[in-house]
mmCIF file of N, CA and C in Angstrom:
data_model
loop_
_atom_site.group_PDB
_atom_site.id
_atom_site.type_symbol
_atom_site.label_atom_id
_atom_site.label_comp_id
_atom_site.label_asym_id
_atom_site.label_seq_id
_atom_site.Cartn_x
_atom_site.Cartn_y
_atom_site.Cartn_z
ATOM 1 N N GLN T 8 136.488 93.395 112.399
ATOM 2 C CA GLN T 8 136.349 94.769 112.834
ATOM 3 C C GLN T 8 135.980 94.831 114.312
ATOM 4 N N VAL T 9 136.522 95.827 114.989
ATOM 5 C CA VAL T 9 136.208 96.099 116.385
ATOM 6 C C VAL T 9 135.733 97.534 116.480
ATOM 7 N N GLN T 10 134.651 97.730 117.194
ATOM 8 C CA GLN T 10 134.144 99.066 117.453
ATOM 9 C C GLN T 10 134.289 99.373 118.942
ATOM 10 N N LEU T 11 134.763 100.569 119.249
ATOM 11 C CA LEU T 11 134.973 101.002 120.621
ATOM 12 C C LEU T 11 134.208 102.296 120.847
ATOM 13 N N VAL T 12 133.468 102.353 121.932
ATOM 14 C CA VAL T 12 132.682 103.529 122.267
ATOM 15 C C VAL T 12 133.017 103.950 123.684
ATOM 16 N N GLU T 13 133.507 105.189 123.832
ATOM 17 C CA GLU T 13 133.858 105.733 125.138
ATOM 18 C C GLU T 13 132.724 106.583 125.693
ATOM 19 N N SER T 14 132.707 106.696 127.000
ATOM 20 C CA SER T 14 131.782 107.592 127.671
ATOM 21 C C SER T 14 132.375 107.979 129.017
ATOM 22 N N GLY T 15 131.822 109.017 129.619
ATOM 23 C CA GLY T 15 132.211 109.405 130.960
ATOM 24 C C GLY T 15 133.042 110.659 131.059
ATOM 25 N N GLY T 16 133.436 111.236 129.935
ATOM 26 C CA GLY T 16 134.206 112.465 129.978
ATOM 27 C C GLY T 16 133.362 113.633 130.428
ATOM 28 N N GLY T 17 134.031 114.715 130.772
ATOM 29 C CA GLY T 17 133.339 115.905 131.216
ATOM 30 C C GLY T 17 134.278 116.879 131.870
ATOM 31 N N LEU T 18 133.693 117.791 132.624
ATOM 32 C CA LEU T 18 134.444 118.821 133.331
ATOM 33 C C LEU T 18 134.424 118.523 134.818
ATOM 34 N N MET T 19 135.596 118.637 135.445
ATOM 35 C CA MET T 19 135.708 118.373 136.875
ATOM 36 C C MET T 19 136.707 119.341 137.481
ATOM 37 N N GLN T 20 136.461 119.740 138.699
ATOM 38 C CA GLN T 20 137.409 120.569 139.427
ATOM 39 C C GLN T 20 138.620 119.748 139.857
ATOM 40 N N ALA T 21 139.750 120.411 140.000
ATOM 41 C CA ALA T 21 140.945 119.745 140.486
ATOM 42 C C ALA T 21 140.659 119.052 141.813
ATOM 43 N N GLY T 22 141.174 117.834 141.937
ATOM 44 C CA GLY T 22 140.936 117.027 143.118
ATOM 45 C C GLY T 22 139.747 116.103 143.010
ATOM 46 N N GLY T 23 138.922 116.282 141.988
ATOM 47 C CA GLY T 23 137.753 115.456 141.802
ATOM 48 C C GLY T 23 138.057 114.169 141.075
ATOM 49 N N SER T 24 136.989 113.419 140.760
ATOM 50 C CA SER T 24 137.123 112.108 140.136
ATOM 51 C C SER T 24 136.172 111.972 138.956
ATOM 52 N N LEU T 25 136.590 111.190 137.987
ATOM 53 C CA LEU T 25 135.766 110.783 136.861
ATOM 54 C C LEU T 25 136.055 109.327 136.556
ATOM 55 N N ARG T 26 135.075 108.639 135.983
ATOM 56 C CA ARG T 26 135.291 107.285 135.508
ATOM 57 C C ARG T 26 134.916 107.203 134.036
ATOM 58 N N LEU T 27 135.876 106.814 133.215
ATOM 59 C CA LEU T 27 135.656 106.617 131.798
ATOM 60 C C LEU T 27 135.317 105.154 131.534
ATOM 61 N N SER T 28 134.434 104.927 130.571
ATOM 62 C CA SER T 28 134.055 103.581 130.179
ATOM 63 C C SER T 28 134.277 103.407 128.690
ATOM 64 N N CYS T 29 134.653 102.204 128.286
ATOM 65 C CA CYS T 29 134.835 101.866 126.884
ATOM 66 C C CYS T 29 134.267 100.478 126.649
ATOM 67 N N THR T 30 133.304 100.387 125.758
ATOM 68 C CA THR T 30 132.671 99.117 125.435
ATOM 69 C C THR T 30 133.069 98.690 124.030
ATOM 70 N N ALA T 31 133.513 97.451 123.903
ATOM 71 C CA ALA T 31 133.950 96.898 122.629
ATOM 72 C C ALA T 31 132.874 96.001 122.044
ATOM 73 N N SER T 32 132.754 96.045 120.726
ATOM 74 C CA SER T 32 131.835 95.168 120.021
ATOM 75 C C SER T 32 132.464 94.759 118.701
ATOM 76 N N GLY T 33 131.876 93.761 118.056
ATOM 77 C CA GLY T 33 132.404 93.256 116.806
ATOM 78 C C GLY T 33 133.255 92.021 117.020
ATOM 79 N N SER T 34 134.335 91.906 116.255
ATOM 80 C CA SER T 34 135.215 90.742 116.304
ATOM 81 C C SER T 34 136.242 90.917 117.410
ATOM 82 N N ILE T 35 135.817 90.682 118.626
ATOM 83 C CA ILE T 35 136.641 90.976 119.796
ATOM 84 C C ILE T 35 137.487 89.802 120.259
ATOM 85 N N PHE T 36 137.354 88.643 119.633
ATOM 86 C CA PHE T 36 138.006 87.441 120.153
ATOM 87 C C PHE T 36 139.513 87.466 120.021
ATOM 88 N N ASN T 37 140.065 88.312 119.154
ATOM 89 C CA ASN T 37 141.512 88.402 118.984
ATOM 90 C C ASN T 37 142.157 89.510 119.813
ATOM 91 N N ILE T 38 141.373 90.208 120.609
ATOM 92 C CA ILE T 38 141.920 91.296 121.419
ATOM 93 C C ILE T 38 142.777 90.729 122.540
ATOM 94 N N ASN T 39 144.005 91.224 122.643
ATOM 95 C CA ASN T 39 144.925 90.801 123.692
ATOM 96 C C ASN T 39 145.042 91.812 124.830
ATOM 97 N N ALA T 40 144.737 93.070 124.540
ATOM 98 C CA ALA T 40 144.878 94.107 125.543
ATOM 99 C C ALA T 40 143.952 95.271 125.221
ATOM 100 N N MET T 41 143.612 96.026 126.249
ATOM 101 C CA MET T 41 142.870 97.263 126.108
ATOM 102 C C MET T 41 143.660 98.366 126.786
ATOM 103 N N GLY T 42 143.541 99.571 126.259
ATOM 104 C CA GLY T 42 144.286 100.669 126.835
ATOM 105 C C GLY T 42 143.582 101.993 126.691
ATOM 106 N N TRP T 43 144.065 102.951 127.471
ATOM 107 C CA TRP T 43 143.601 104.328 127.401
ATOM 108 C C TRP T 43 144.770 105.226 127.033
ATOM 109 N N TYR T 44 144.588 106.020 125.999
ATOM 110 C CA TYR T 44 145.527 107.052 125.601
ATOM 111 C C TYR T 44 144.906 108.415 125.850
ATOM 112 N N ARG T 45 145.755 109.431 125.907
ATOM 113 C CA ARG T 45 145.253 110.794 125.965
ATOM 114 C C ARG T 45 146.156 111.695 125.136
ATOM 115 N N GLN T 46 145.567 112.771 124.632
ATOM 116 C CA GLN T 46 146.314 113.734 123.848
ATOM 117 C C GLN T 46 145.773 115.130 124.108
ATOM 118 N N ALA T 47 146.652 116.003 124.518
ATOM 119 C CA ALA T 47 146.337 117.405 124.701
ATOM 120 C C ALA T 47 146.863 118.187 123.505
ATOM 121 N N PRO T 48 146.258 119.340 123.185
ATOM 122 C CA PRO T 48 146.736 120.135 122.051
ATOM 123 C C PRO T 48 148.216 120.462 122.170
ATOM 124 N N GLY T 49 148.958 120.225 121.084
ATOM 125 C CA GLY T 49 150.376 120.518 121.060
ATOM 126 C C GLY T 49 151.257 119.506 121.756
ATOM 127 N N LYS T 50 150.680 118.416 122.248
ATOM 128 C CA LYS T 50 151.447 117.402 122.950
ATOM 129 C C LYS T 50 151.332 116.056 122.251
ATOM 130 N N GLN T 51 152.289 115.181 122.532
ATOM 131 C CA GLN T 51 152.276 113.842 121.971
ATOM 132 C C GLN T 51 151.192 112.992 122.627
ATOM 133 N N ARG T 52 150.651 112.065 121.852
ATOM 134 C CA ARG T 52 149.706 111.120 122.412
ATOM 135 C C ARG T 52 150.430 110.216 123.408
ATOM 136 N N GLU T 53 149.812 110.003 124.553
ATOM 137 C CA GLU T 53 150.433 109.305 125.662
ATOM 138 C C GLU T 53 149.595 108.110 126.079
ATOM 139 N N LEU T 54 150.249 106.973 126.250
ATOM 140 C CA LEU T 54 149.566 105.804 126.807
ATOM 141 C C LEU T 54 149.420 106.001 128.306
ATOM 142 N N VAL T 55 148.184 106.080 128.765
ATOM 143 C CA VAL T 55 147.901 106.335 130.167
ATOM 144 C C VAL T 55 147.903 105.045 130.976
ATOM 145 N N ALA T 56 147.219 104.030 130.473
ATOM 146 C CA ALA T 56 147.084 102.770 131.193
ATOM 147 C C ALA T 56 146.690 101.678 130.221
ATOM 148 N N SER T 57 147.068 100.454 130.535
ATOM 149 C CA SER T 57 146.699 99.311 129.718
ATOM 150 C C SER T 57 146.444 98.107 130.608
ATOM 151 N N ILE T 58 145.684 97.168 130.076
ATOM 152 C CA ILE T 58 145.403 95.933 130.793
ATOM 153 C C ILE T 58 145.338 94.801 129.776
ATOM 154 N N THR T 59 145.984 93.683 130.087
ATOM 155 C CA THR T 59 146.002 92.532 129.195
ATOM 156 C C THR T 59 144.871 91.583 129.538
ATOM 157 N N ASN T 60 144.668 90.597 128.653
ATOM 158 C CA ASN T 60 143.659 89.579 128.931
ATOM 159 C C ASN T 60 143.973 88.799 130.199
ATOM 160 N N GLY T 61 145.258 88.699 130.541
ATOM 161 C CA GLY T 61 145.659 88.022 131.759
ATOM 162 C C GLY T 61 145.550 88.873 133.004
ATOM 163 N N GLY T 62 145.192 90.137 132.851
ATOM 164 C CA GLY T 62 144.990 91.006 133.990
ATOM 165 C C GLY T 62 146.172 91.873 134.374
ATOM 166 N N SER T 63 147.274 91.799 133.636
ATOM 167 C CA SER T 63 148.425 92.640 133.935
ATOM 168 C C SER T 63 148.124 94.081 133.557
ATOM 169 N N THR T 64 148.517 95.010 134.407
ATOM 170 C CA THR T 64 148.268 96.427 134.175
ATOM 171 C C THR T 64 149.566 97.198 134.106
ATOM 172 N N ASN T 65 149.507 98.333 133.423
ATOM 173 C CA ASN T 65 150.644 99.222 133.315
ATOM 174 C C ASN T 65 150.120 100.649 133.288
ATOM 175 N N TYR T 66 150.880 101.564 133.906
ATOM 176 C CA TYR T 66 150.452 102.952 134.018
ATOM 177 C C TYR T 66 151.587 103.893 133.676
ATOM 178 N N ALA T 67 151.229 105.030 133.098
ATOM 179 C CA ALA T 67 152.189 106.105 132.957
ATOM 180 C C ALA T 67 152.577 106.615 134.335
ATOM 181 N N ASP T 68 153.836 107.030 134.483
ATOM 182 C CA ASP T 68 154.306 107.511 135.779
ATOM 183 C C ASP T 68 153.467 108.681 136.294
ATOM 184 N N SER T 69 152.961 109.496 135.389
ATOM 185 C CA SER T 69 152.225 110.683 135.783
ATOM 186 C C SER T 69 150.879 110.382 136.438
ATOM 187 N N VAL T 70 150.369 109.160 136.274
ATOM 188 C CA VAL T 70 149.051 108.831 136.816
ATOM 189 C C VAL T 70 149.098 107.725 137.857
ATOM 190 N N LYS T 71 150.253 107.147 138.114
ATOM 191 C CA LYS T 71 150.357 106.071 139.096
ATOM 192 C C LYS T 71 149.887 106.550 140.471
ATOM 193 N N GLY T 72 149.089 105.730 141.102
ATOM 194 C CA GLY T 72 148.540 106.077 142.403
ATOM 195 C C GLY T 72 147.271 106.890 142.341
ATOM 196 N N ARG T 73 146.912 107.395 141.167
ATOM 197 C CA ARG T 73 145.700 108.196 141.007
ATOM 198 C C ARG T 73 144.671 107.541 140.095
ATOM 199 N N PHE T 74 145.135 106.877 139.042
ATOM 200 C CA PHE T 74 144.241 106.252 138.067
ATOM 201 C C PHE T 74 144.281 104.736 138.223
ATOM 202 N N THR T 75 143.161 104.089 137.928
ATOM 203 C CA THR T 75 143.073 102.639 137.965
ATOM 204 C C THR T 75 142.330 102.144 136.736
ATOM 205 N N ILE T 76 142.934 101.208 136.007
ATOM 206 C CA ILE T 76 142.271 100.588 134.874
ATOM 207 C C ILE T 76 141.712 99.240 135.324
ATOM 208 N N SER T 77 140.522 98.920 134.869
ATOM 209 C CA SER T 77 139.889 97.657 135.209
ATOM 210 C C SER T 77 139.015 97.214 134.050
ATOM 211 N N ARG T 78 138.518 95.999 134.133
ATOM 212 C CA ARG T 78 137.698 95.464 133.051
ATOM 213 C C ARG T 78 136.562 94.635 133.597
ATOM 214 N N ASP T 79 135.505 94.548 132.812
ATOM 215 C CA ASP T 79 134.375 93.680 133.084
ATOM 216 C C ASP T 79 134.184 92.845 131.826
ATOM 217 N N ASN T 80 134.698 91.621 131.852
ATOM 218 C CA ASN T 80 134.676 90.789 130.661
ATOM 219 C C ASN T 80 133.258 90.447 130.207
ATOM 220 N N ALA T 81 132.350 90.297 131.149
ATOM 221 C CA ALA T 81 130.975 89.972 130.802
ATOM 222 C C ALA T 81 130.323 91.077 129.990
ATOM 223 N N LYS T 82 130.757 92.311 130.201
ATOM 224 C CA LYS T 82 130.202 93.459 129.493
ATOM 225 C C LYS T 82 131.102 93.953 128.365
ATOM 226 N N ASN T 83 132.247 93.283 128.148
ATOM 227 C CA ASN T 83 133.222 93.714 127.146
ATOM 228 C C ASN T 83 133.586 95.183 127.334
ATOM 229 N N THR T 84 133.807 95.556 128.568
ATOM 230 C CA THR T 84 134.011 96.951 128.923
ATOM 231 C C THR T 84 135.278 97.121 129.752
ATOM 232 N N VAL T 85 136.009 98.176 129.462
ATOM 233 C CA VAL T 85 137.167 98.564 130.252
ATOM 234 C C VAL T 85 136.901 99.944 130.837
ATOM 235 N N TYR T 86 137.380 100.163 132.050
ATOM 236 C CA TYR T 86 137.146 101.406 132.760
ATOM 237 C C TYR T 86 138.470 102.074 133.104
ATOM 238 N N LEU T 87 138.418 103.380 133.240
ATOM 239 C CA LEU T 87 139.528 104.142 133.782
ATOM 240 C C LEU T 87 138.989 105.024 134.890
ATOM 241 N N GLN T 88 139.273 104.649 136.126
ATOM 242 C CA GLN T 88 138.897 105.449 137.277
ATOM 243 C C GLN T 88 139.983 106.477 137.517
ATOM 244 N N MET T 89 139.622 107.743 137.469
ATOM 245 C CA MET T 89 140.573 108.839 137.592
ATOM 246 C C MET T 89 140.260 109.619 138.862
ATOM 247 N N ASN T 90 141.158 109.552 139.821
ATOM 248 C CA ASN T 90 141.011 110.256 141.089
ATOM 249 C C ASN T 90 142.068 111.343 141.207
ATOM 250 N N SER T 91 141.834 112.256 142.126
ATOM 251 C CA SER T 91 142.781 113.349 142.388
ATOM 252 C C SER T 91 143.194 114.048 141.102
ATOM 253 N N LEU T 92 142.209 114.407 140.307
ATOM 254 C CA LEU T 92 142.475 114.988 138.993
ATOM 255 C C LEU T 92 143.212 116.315 139.108
ATOM 256 N N LYS T 93 144.093 116.534 138.151
ATOM 257 C CA LYS T 93 144.885 117.749 138.058
ATOM 258 C C LYS T 93 144.602 118.445 136.733
ATOM 259 N N PRO T 94 144.797 119.755 136.661
ATOM 260 C CA PRO T 94 144.592 120.442 135.381
ATOM 261 C C PRO T 94 145.409 119.842 134.242
ATOM 262 N N GLU T 95 146.590 119.326 134.524
ATOM 263 C CA GLU T 95 147.409 118.724 133.485
ATOM 264 C C GLU T 95 146.858 117.402 132.962
ATOM 265 N N ASP T 96 145.810 116.878 133.584
ATOM 266 C CA ASP T 96 145.119 115.706 133.054
ATOM 267 C C ASP T 96 144.160 116.061 131.923
ATOM 268 N N THR T 97 143.943 117.337 131.681
ATOM 269 C CA THR T 97 143.044 117.779 130.626
ATOM 270 C C THR T 97 143.537 117.290 129.271
ATOM 271 N N ALA T 98 142.680 116.573 128.546
ATOM 272 C CA ALA T 98 143.045 115.991 127.259
ATOM 273 C C ALA T 98 141.831 115.296 126.680
ATOM 274 N N VAL T 99 141.964 114.878 125.425
ATOM 275 C CA VAL T 99 141.014 113.943 124.844
ATOM 276 C C VAL T 99 141.519 112.542 125.155
ATOM 277 N N TYR T 100 140.666 111.735 125.738
ATOM 278 C CA TYR T 100 141.027 110.382 126.124
ATOM 279 C C TYR T 100 140.444 109.395 125.118
ATOM 280 N N TYR T 101 141.296 108.497 124.636
ATOM 281 C CA TYR T 101 140.920 107.519 123.627
ATOM 282 C C TYR T 101 141.062 106.106 124.167
ATOM 283 N N CYS T 102 140.070 105.298 123.905
ATOM 284 C CA CYS T 102 140.139 103.877 124.177
ATOM 285 C C CYS T 102 140.737 103.173 122.968
ATOM 286 N N ALA T 103 141.590 102.180 123.200
ATOM 287 C CA ALA T 103 142.210 101.425 122.125
ATOM 288 C C ALA T 103 142.225 99.945 122.468
ATOM 289 N N SER T 104 142.135 99.116 121.435
ATOM 290 C CA SER T 104 142.240 97.673 121.590
ATOM 291 C C SER T 104 143.389 97.161 120.740
ATOM 292 N N GLY T 105 144.067 96.128 121.241
ATOM 293 C CA GLY T 105 145.223 95.596 120.547
ATOM 294 C C GLY T 105 145.189 94.093 120.388
ATOM 295 N N SER T 106 145.599 93.618 119.213
ATOM 296 C CA SER T 106 145.881 92.210 119.000
ATOM 297 C C SER T 106 147.396 92.077 118.844
ATOM 298 N N SER T 107 147.935 92.342 117.637
ATOM 299 C CA SER T 107 149.377 92.433 117.456
ATOM 300 C C SER T 107 149.896 93.846 117.720
ATOM 301 N N TRP T 108 149.010 94.836 117.708
ATOM 302 C CA TRP T 108 149.334 96.235 117.946
ATOM 303 C C TRP T 108 148.054 96.917 118.414
ATOM 304 N N TRP T 109 148.110 98.233 118.573
ATOM 305 C CA TRP T 109 146.893 98.978 118.898
ATOM 306 C C TRP T 109 146.133 99.202 117.603
ATOM 307 N N ASP T 110 145.226 98.287 117.299
ATOM 308 C CA ASP T 110 144.593 98.207 115.988
ATOM 309 C C ASP T 110 143.365 99.086 115.829
ATOM 310 N N TYR T 111 142.596 99.252 116.892
ATOM 311 C CA TYR T 111 141.330 99.952 116.811
ATOM 312 C C TYR T 111 141.233 101.002 117.899
ATOM 313 N N TRP T 112 140.539 102.084 117.556
ATOM 314 C CA TRP T 112 140.443 103.249 118.424
ATOM 315 C C TRP T 112 139.011 103.742 118.516
ATOM 316 N N GLY T 113 138.656 104.254 119.673
ATOM 317 C CA GLY T 113 137.394 104.939 119.831
ATOM 318 C C GLY T 113 137.476 106.365 119.335
ATOM 319 N N GLN T 114 136.372 107.071 119.415
ATOM 320 C CA GLN T 114 136.292 108.443 118.933
ATOM 321 C C GLN T 114 136.902 109.458 119.885
ATOM 322 N N GLY T 115 137.058 109.099 121.128
ATOM 323 C CA GLY T 115 137.629 109.993 122.117
ATOM 324 C C GLY T 115 136.570 110.694 122.937
ATOM 325 N N THR T 116 136.925 110.998 124.170
ATOM 326 C CA THR T 116 136.045 111.746 125.054
ATOM 327 C C THR T 116 136.870 112.811 125.772
ATOM 328 N N GLN T 117 136.337 114.023 125.816
ATOM 329 C CA GLN T 117 137.063 115.157 126.376
ATOM 330 C C GLN T 117 136.982 115.150 127.896
ATOM 331 N N VAL T 118 138.144 115.283 128.533
ATOM 332 C CA VAL T 118 138.229 115.467 129.972
ATOM 333 C C VAL T 118 138.871 116.821 130.220
ATOM 334 N N THR T 119 138.184 117.667 130.957
ATOM 335 C CA THR T 119 138.692 118.990 131.289
ATOM 336 C C THR T 119 138.705 119.146 132.801
ATOM 337 N N VAL T 120 139.855 119.501 133.342
ATOM 338 C CA VAL T 120 140.017 119.677 134.781
ATOM 339 C C VAL T 120 140.359 121.135 135.046
ATOM 340 N N SER T 121 139.531 121.795 135.816
ATOM 341 C CA SER T 121 139.725 123.200 136.126
ATOM 342 C C SER T 121 140.411 123.355 137.472
ATOM 343 N N SER T 122 141.194 124.406 137.601
ATOM 344 C CA SER T 122 141.904 124.675 138.845
ATOM 345 C C SER T 122 141.041 125.451 139.814
#
C-alpha cells in the first residue's frame, strides 16, 4: 500500500504562484513515477506533469513554461511549482504514484485562481 498526502492548495489571483506538495508513505519501493493530475467540474481528468525515478519530466502543453515538477527523494516528496496562474488552472489537483500504472491517488487539493 502507498499513501499520498497533498498540501499547498488555496486561492490565488491570476498571475500569482502556488506550490503543491505530495508526500508518499508505505510500500514506496516499487514506485516508478509520480505525477500531478487535475480535474475541473464537467471536464476530463488531465495529467498535468509527471516525473520518473530517473528524473525525466513531462508536462501538459497548457502548463509548459509555467509549472515545474520536482522531487526530494530524501523526503519522499514531489512538488508542483505553479507560476503565472490563470483562471483556467482552477481545479482539484491530485497526486498519483505509479508502478505498472497510476496505482495510488491522494485525496486532492483545491486550487482556485481568480481573475
